[in-house]
Amino acid sequence: VAPDPYGEDCRSKMYPPSGPTFKGNVPTYIINLDLPPSKRWDELIRAKKTELKAVIQNIKDIANTFFPSGKIVDIVDHKISHLTDTLPYPFNEELQGIANSSGIPLGEIVIFNIFYEIFTV
Amino acid sequence: CTSIVAEDSTGKLYHARNLDFGLFLGWDVKNNSWTVTRELKPTVVNLDFQRNNKTVFRSTNFAGYIGMVSGVKPDLFTLTMNERFSLDGGYIGIFEWFLGRRDGMWMGFLTRSVLENATSYQDAKDKLAKTRLLAPAYFILGGKNSGEGCVITRSRTAALDIWDLDIKKGTWYVIETNYDRWKPPLVLDNRRTPAMKCLNQTSQENISLPTIYDVLSTKPVLNKLTVCTTLMEVDKGHTETYLRECPDPCSPW
C-alpha cells in the first residue's frame, strides 16, 4: 500500500491552538428556550445574517452552475417552504422565525436544515 | 468528520471531533479550498441553550441550523453525529416524507431532542439507537462514568452496530471517520488508521483534551474539509471550539 501523500507524523504540543492550522475562536450565544420558538434565534441571526446569506448564496451559485435555468432555486424558494408545515413543533416555528429575522426565503432556510438528509448518498 | 470518545486511566471521559463539510461543493482553484467549507467557518457558533436562566445543553452549530451535530448535556452525556453514506440514503427518507410517511425523524431534530430531553446516558443511547430516521448516520455518544462511550451505526430503520468502550478488554477509545468499523475505509480517504496510530502512540495514561487536539491536528485527520475542532468534557458541560485551516500540502478530504 502506497503511503498517504498527505500523511505526516503525529502532531504534538498543538494546544493551546495557534499557528497556521488555527483560524480563530468561535463566539458564544444564548438560546433562550423560554421564548416562543419563532423568537429564540433572533439575536443570533441578527449577528450572523450576512455570513448565513453568503453560505446560502454560495450553494445557490453551485446549483445554478449545474442547472443554469434557475429552476432548482425557483423550486426551493416557492415549493420547499410548504415542507415546513409538515415538520414537527417547535422546529417548524423556529425555521419560520429564522426566515423572518434573516430575510432569507423560508425554502432556503429549510434546505439548509435538511442538507444532511440530501447529502447522505 | 472524525469523532473520538476516550477514557483516561482515572476513568475520566473526553469527547472531541473534527467537523468536515463541503465535499464536492465548489473548489476554489485560487485558494486551494472548498468554497462552502470556507464560507461556513464564519457561521460557526457555540450555543448555550437555557431554560429558567439555567443551561440545559451546549452545542457547536452553524448559524441558521437548528439541529445538532455536536453537543454536551452537562454532567450527563456528550454527543456528536457523523455522516454515513449509503445508497439507502436520506433522499429515500425525504421521498417517503413527501408521500406522507412521516414516522421517521430528521437527523438534526433527533439529536436536538436527545440533547434537550434525554435524562441519562442510557436514555440518550436508547433514543439514538431505536428512533426511526430519514437518513443513515453514526452517533458517537460519551457519558460520565467509566465505560460510557459508544459509536452507534444507524441505518434509517435500525441500529446495525453499537461499539462500546470496554476498558477491561483494552478498548479505551472509540473512533468514527464516516465508515462502518467492520469494513476498511476507502483507500483514498483513510483517516481512521492515522488517527488510531496517534491515539495508540499517545496512550491512555496521557490522553487529555490537548493530546486529542494533537490527534485531530494531524493530516489527513485534519484536511481541507475541516471547518472546526470541538473538544468536550461532560463535567459541567465544558466545550471549546476552534476554527481550522489546513495549509498545503493537505488532503482535499
Coordinates of C-alpha atoms in Angstrom, one line a residue:
Chain A
V1 CA 0.0 0.0 0.0
A2 CA 1.4 3.4 -1.0
P3 CA 2.0 5.8 1.8
D4 CA -0.6 8.6 2.1
P5 CA 1.0 11.6 0.2
Y6 CA -0.6 14.0 2.6
G7 CA 0.1 12.0 5.8
E8 CA 2.5 13.2 8.5
D9 CA 3.9 12.1 11.8
C10 CA 1.6 12.5 14.8
R11 CA 1.5 16.1 15.9
S12 CA 2.3 17.1 19.4
K13 CA 2.1 20.3 21.6
M14 CA -0.5 21.9 19.2
Y15 CA -2.6 23.0 22.2
P16 CA -3.4 25.8 23.0
P17 CA -4.3 26.4 19.4
S18 CA -2.2 28.8 17.4
G19 CA -0.2 28.9 14.2
P20 CA -1.2 28.0 10.6
T21 CA -3.7 25.3 11.4
F22 CA -5.7 27.6 13.7
K23 CA -8.1 30.1 12.1
G24 CA -9.8 31.6 15.1
N25 CA -12.1 31.3 18.1
V26 CA -15.8 30.9 18.0
P27 CA -18.4 33.3 19.6
T28 CA -21.0 32.0 22.1
Y29 CA -24.7 32.9 22.1
I30 CA -27.5 32.0 24.4
I31 CA -30.7 30.4 23.0
N32 CA -33.5 31.0 25.5
L33 CA -35.9 28.1 25.4
D34 CA -38.4 30.0 27.4
L35 CA -39.0 32.3 24.4
P36 CA -41.6 31.4 21.8
P37 CA -39.9 29.2 19.1
S38 CA -40.2 31.9 16.5
K39 CA -38.1 34.4 18.6
R40 CA -35.4 32.1 20.0
W41 CA -32.9 32.6 17.2
D42 CA -33.4 36.3 16.6
E43 CA -30.3 37.6 18.4
L44 CA -28.0 35.0 16.8
I45 CA -29.5 35.6 13.3
R46 CA -29.2 39.3 13.6
A47 CA -25.5 38.9 14.3
K48 CA -24.8 36.3 11.6
K49 CA -27.3 37.3 8.9
T50 CA -24.6 38.4 6.4
E51 CA -22.5 35.2 6.9
L52 CA -25.6 33.0 6.6
K53 CA -26.6 34.8 3.4
A54 CA -23.2 34.3 1.9
V55 CA -23.3 30.5 2.5
I56 CA -26.7 30.1 1.0
Q57 CA -25.8 32.3 -2.0
N58 CA -22.7 30.1 -2.5
I59 CA -24.9 27.0 -2.5
K60 CA -27.3 28.6 -4.9
D61 CA -24.5 29.6 -7.2
I62 CA -23.4 25.9 -7.3
A63 CA -26.9 24.8 -8.0
N64 CA -27.2 27.3 -10.8
T65 CA -23.9 26.1 -12.3
F66 CA -25.5 22.6 -12.8
F67 CA -29.0 23.9 -13.6
P68 CA -28.4 27.3 -15.4
S69 CA -32.2 27.7 -16.0
G70 CA -32.5 28.6 -12.3
K71 CA -35.4 26.2 -11.9
I72 CA -33.9 24.4 -8.9
V73 CA -33.5 27.6 -6.9
D74 CA -37.0 28.6 -8.0
I75 CA -38.5 25.3 -6.7
V76 CA -36.6 25.7 -3.4
D77 CA -37.9 29.3 -3.0
H78 CA -41.5 28.6 -3.9
K79 CA -42.3 24.9 -3.2
I80 CA -40.0 23.7 -0.4
S81 CA -41.3 26.3 2.1
H82 CA -44.5 24.2 2.2
L83 CA -42.5 21.4 3.8
T84 CA -42.3 23.5 6.9
D85 CA -46.0 22.8 7.7
T86 CA -45.2 19.1 7.9
L87 CA -42.2 19.5 10.3
P88 CA -42.7 18.9 14.0
Y89 CA -43.2 21.6 16.6
P90 CA -41.2 23.6 17.7
F91 CA -38.8 23.2 14.7
N92 CA -41.3 24.4 12.1
E93 CA -41.8 27.7 14.1
E94 CA -38.1 28.1 14.7
L95 CA -37.4 27.8 11.0
Q96 CA -40.1 30.4 10.2
G97 CA -38.6 32.7 12.8
I98 CA -35.1 32.4 11.3
A99 CA -36.5 33.2 7.8
N100 CA -38.3 36.2 9.2
S101 CA -35.4 37.7 11.1
S102 CA -32.8 37.0 8.3
G103 CA -35.0 38.0 5.3
I104 CA -33.9 34.8 3.6
P105 CA -36.7 32.8 1.8
L106 CA -38.1 30.1 4.1
G107 CA -37.5 27.4 1.5
E108 CA -33.8 28.2 1.5
I109 CA -33.7 28.0 5.3
V110 CA -35.5 24.7 5.2
I111 CA -33.0 23.3 2.6
F112 CA -30.1 24.5 4.8
N113 CA -31.6 22.5 7.7
I114 CA -32.1 19.2 5.7
F115 CA -28.8 19.3 3.9
Y116 CA -27.8 16.2 5.9
E117 CA -30.6 14.1 4.5
I118 CA -29.9 15.3 1.0
F119 CA -26.2 14.6 1.0
T120 CA -26.1 11.1 2.5
V121 CA -25.9 9.3 -0.9
Chain B
C1 CA -15.7 14.0 10.1
T2 CA -13.6 12.4 12.8
S3 CA -15.1 11.8 16.3
I4 CA -13.4 10.3 19.3
V5 CA -14.5 9.3 22.8
A6 CA -11.6 8.3 25.0
E7 CA -11.3 7.4 28.7
D8 CA -8.1 8.2 30.6
S9 CA -6.6 5.9 33.2
T10 CA -8.5 7.6 36.1
G11 CA -11.9 6.9 34.3
K12 CA -12.4 10.5 33.1
L13 CA -14.1 10.7 29.7
Y14 CA -13.2 13.1 26.8
H15 CA -15.1 13.6 23.6
A16 CA -13.8 15.5 20.5
R17 CA -14.5 15.9 16.8
N18 CA -13.3 17.5 13.6
L19 CA -16.3 18.8 11.7
D20 CA -15.6 18.2 8.0
F21 CA -18.2 19.5 5.5
G22 CA -18.4 20.7 1.9
L23 CA -17.2 17.8 -0.2
F24 CA -17.7 18.5 -3.9
L25 CA -19.4 21.8 -3.1
G26 CA -17.2 24.0 -5.3
W27 CA -13.4 24.0 -5.4
D28 CA -11.7 27.4 -5.3
V29 CA -8.6 26.9 -7.5
K30 CA -7.1 30.2 -6.5
N31 CA -7.2 29.5 -2.7
N32 CA -7.0 25.7 -2.9
S33 CA -10.0 25.2 -0.8
W34 CA -13.6 24.1 -0.9
T35 CA -15.8 27.1 -1.2
V36 CA -18.7 26.0 1.0
T37 CA -16.2 24.8 3.7
R38 CA -14.6 28.3 3.7
E39 CA -17.9 30.2 3.7
L40 CA -19.2 28.1 6.6
K41 CA -16.4 29.0 9.0
P42 CA -17.7 32.5 9.9
T43 CA -21.1 30.9 10.7
V44 CA -19.8 28.6 13.4
V45 CA -21.0 29.4 16.9
N46 CA -21.2 27.9 20.3
L47 CA -24.7 27.9 21.7
D48 CA -25.9 27.7 25.3
F49 CA -29.5 26.5 25.4
Q50 CA -31.1 27.8 28.6
R51 CA -34.4 27.4 30.4
N52 CA -35.1 29.5 33.5
N53 CA -31.7 31.0 33.1
K54 CA -30.0 27.6 33.5
T55 CA -28.0 25.7 30.9
V56 CA -29.9 22.7 29.5
F57 CA -27.2 21.8 27.0
R58 CA -24.5 23.4 24.9
S59 CA -23.7 22.8 21.2
T60 CA -21.5 23.9 18.3
N61 CA -23.6 24.9 15.4
F62 CA -23.8 26.7 12.1
A63 CA -25.9 29.8 12.5
G64 CA -29.2 29.1 10.8
Y65 CA -29.1 25.4 11.5
I66 CA -31.4 24.4 14.3
G67 CA -30.4 20.7 14.6
M68 CA -27.3 19.5 16.4
V69 CA -24.1 17.9 15.2
S70 CA -22.0 18.3 18.4
G71 CA -23.3 18.9 21.9
V72 CA -23.0 18.3 25.6
K73 CA -25.6 17.9 28.3
P74 CA -23.7 18.9 31.5
D75 CA -22.8 16.0 33.8
L76 CA -24.9 13.5 31.7
F77 CA -23.5 12.9 28.2
T78 CA -21.7 14.3 25.1
L79 CA -22.9 13.6 21.6
T80 CA -21.6 14.1 18.0
M81 CA -23.0 12.9 14.7
N82 CA -21.0 11.8 11.7
E83 CA -22.4 11.4 8.2
R84 CA -23.0 7.9 7.0
F85 CA -23.2 7.5 3.2
S86 CA -25.5 4.8 1.9
L87 CA -27.5 4.0 -1.3
D88 CA -30.4 3.7 1.1
G89 CA -29.8 7.4 1.9
G90 CA -31.7 10.4 3.1
Y91 CA -33.2 11.1 -0.3
I92 CA -35.4 8.0 0.1
G93 CA -36.5 9.2 3.5
I94 CA -37.3 12.6 2.1
F95 CA -39.3 11.0 -0.8
E96 CA -41.3 8.9 1.8
W97 CA -41.9 12.1 3.8
F98 CA -43.4 13.8 0.7
L99 CA -45.5 10.7 0.1
G100 CA -47.0 11.1 3.6
R101 CA -44.9 8.5 5.6
R102 CA -43.8 10.7 8.5
D103 CA -42.9 8.4 11.3
G104 CA -39.2 9.0 10.9
M105 CA -37.1 11.7 12.5
W106 CA -34.9 14.3 10.6
M107 CA -31.4 13.7 11.9
G108 CA -30.8 17.1 13.3
F109 CA -34.1 17.2 15.1
L110 CA -33.4 13.9 16.7
T111 CA -30.0 15.0 18.1
R112 CA -31.6 18.2 19.2
S113 CA -34.4 16.4 21.0
V114 CA -32.0 14.0 22.7
L115 CA -29.8 16.8 24.0
E116 CA -32.8 18.7 25.2
N117 CA -34.8 15.8 26.7
A118 CA -32.8 12.7 27.4
T119 CA -32.3 12.2 31.1
S120 CA -29.2 9.9 31.2
Y121 CA -26.5 8.4 29.0
Q122 CA -28.6 5.2 28.7
D123 CA -31.7 7.1 27.8
A124 CA -29.8 9.0 25.1
K125 CA -28.3 5.7 23.8
D126 CA -31.7 4.1 23.6
K127 CA -33.3 7.0 21.7
L128 CA -30.4 7.3 19.2
A129 CA -30.4 3.5 18.6
K130 CA -34.1 2.9 18.3
T131 CA -35.7 6.0 16.7
R132 CA -36.6 5.6 13.0
L133 CA -34.6 8.1 10.9
L134 CA -34.9 9.6 7.5
A135 CA -31.2 9.1 6.8
P136 CA -28.5 6.7 8.0
A137 CA -26.0 8.2 10.5
Y138 CA -23.2 7.5 13.0
F139 CA -23.9 8.7 16.6
I140 CA -20.9 9.0 18.9
L141 CA -22.0 9.2 22.5
G142 CA -20.0 9.7 25.7
G143 CA -21.2 9.5 29.3
K144 CA -19.9 10.5 32.7
N145 CA -18.9 7.1 34.1
S146 CA -16.2 4.7 33.2
G147 CA -17.1 2.6 30.2
E148 CA -19.8 5.0 29.0
G149 CA -18.9 5.7 25.4
C150 CA -20.0 4.2 22.1
V151 CA -20.4 4.5 18.4
I152 CA -23.9 3.7 17.1
T153 CA -24.1 2.8 13.4
R154 CA -27.6 3.5 12.2
S155 CA -29.5 2.6 9.0
R156 CA -32.7 4.5 8.5
T157 CA -34.6 1.9 10.5
A158 CA -32.3 0.1 12.9
A159 CA -29.0 0.1 14.8
L160 CA -26.6 -2.0 12.8
D161 CA -23.9 -2.0 15.4
I162 CA -23.1 -0.5 18.8
W163 CA -19.4 -0.3 19.6
D164 CA -18.9 0.3 23.3
L165 CA -15.8 1.3 25.3
D166 CA -14.5 -1.8 27.1
I167 CA -11.7 -0.9 29.4
K168 CA -11.1 -4.5 30.7
K169 CA -10.6 -5.6 27.1
G170 CA -8.3 -2.7 26.3
T171 CA -10.8 -0.6 24.3
W172 CA -10.1 2.8 26.0
Y173 CA -11.3 4.8 23.0
V174 CA -13.8 4.6 20.1
I175 CA -13.3 6.4 16.9
E176 CA -15.6 7.1 13.9
T177 CA -14.5 8.5 10.5
N178 CA -17.6 8.1 8.2
Y179 CA -17.0 4.3 7.6
D180 CA -18.5 1.2 9.2
R181 CA -16.0 -0.1 11.6
W182 CA -16.2 -3.7 10.3
K183 CA -15.2 -2.5 6.8
P184 CA -11.9 -1.0 5.7
P185 CA -12.2 2.7 4.9
L186 CA -11.9 3.9 1.4
V187 CA -8.3 3.8 0.2
L188 CA -8.4 7.4 -0.8
D189 CA -9.9 8.5 2.5
N190 CA -8.2 6.6 5.3
R191 CA -8.3 8.9 8.3
R192 CA -9.0 6.1 10.7
T193 CA -5.6 4.4 10.6
P194 CA -3.6 7.6 11.2
A195 CA -5.9 8.7 14.0
M196 CA -5.7 5.3 15.7
K197 CA -1.9 5.3 15.3
C198 CA -1.7 8.7 17.0
L199 CA -4.1 7.7 19.8
N200 CA -2.2 4.5 20.4
Q201 CA 1.1 6.5 20.4
T202 CA -0.4 8.9 22.9
S203 CA -1.6 6.1 25.2
Q204 CA -4.4 6.0 27.8
E205 CA -2.1 7.4 30.5
N206 CA -1.5 10.6 28.6
I207 CA -4.9 11.2 26.9
S208 CA -6.5 14.6 27.6
L209 CA -8.2 17.3 25.6
P210 CA -4.9 18.8 24.5
T211 CA -3.5 15.5 23.3
I212 CA -6.7 14.7 21.5
Y213 CA -6.4 18.1 19.8
D214 CA -2.9 16.9 18.6
V215 CA -4.5 13.8 17.0
L216 CA -7.2 15.9 15.3
S217 CA -4.5 18.3 14.1
T218 CA -2.5 15.6 12.3
K219 CA -3.0 15.4 8.5
P220 CA -5.1 13.8 7.0
V221 CA -7.3 13.7 10.1
L222 CA -7.1 17.5 9.6
N223 CA -7.9 18.1 5.9
K224 CA -9.3 20.7 3.5
L225 CA -12.9 19.9 4.6
T226 CA -12.2 20.6 8.3
V227 CA -14.3 23.5 9.4
C228 CA -13.6 23.3 13.1
T229 CA -12.5 21.2 16.0
T230 CA -14.7 20.8 19.1
L231 CA -13.4 19.5 22.4
M232 CA -15.8 18.4 25.1
E233 CA -15.8 17.2 28.7
V234 CA -19.1 16.1 30.3
D235 CA -18.2 17.6 33.7
K236 CA -20.1 20.9 33.9
G237 CA -20.7 20.7 30.2
H238 CA -17.2 22.0 29.2
T239 CA -16.9 22.7 25.5
E240 CA -14.4 24.6 23.3
T241 CA -14.3 25.1 19.6
Y242 CA -11.6 26.3 17.2
L243 CA -11.8 27.1 13.5
R244 CA -9.3 25.2 11.5
E245 CA -7.2 25.7 8.4
C246 CA -5.2 23.0 6.6
P247 CA -2.2 24.6 4.9
D248 CA -0.7 22.9 1.8
P249 CA 0.2 20.2 1.2
C250 CA -3.1 19.0 2.6
S251 CA -5.5 16.2 1.6
P252 CA -8.7 17.6 -0.1
W253 CA -10.8 15.3 2.2

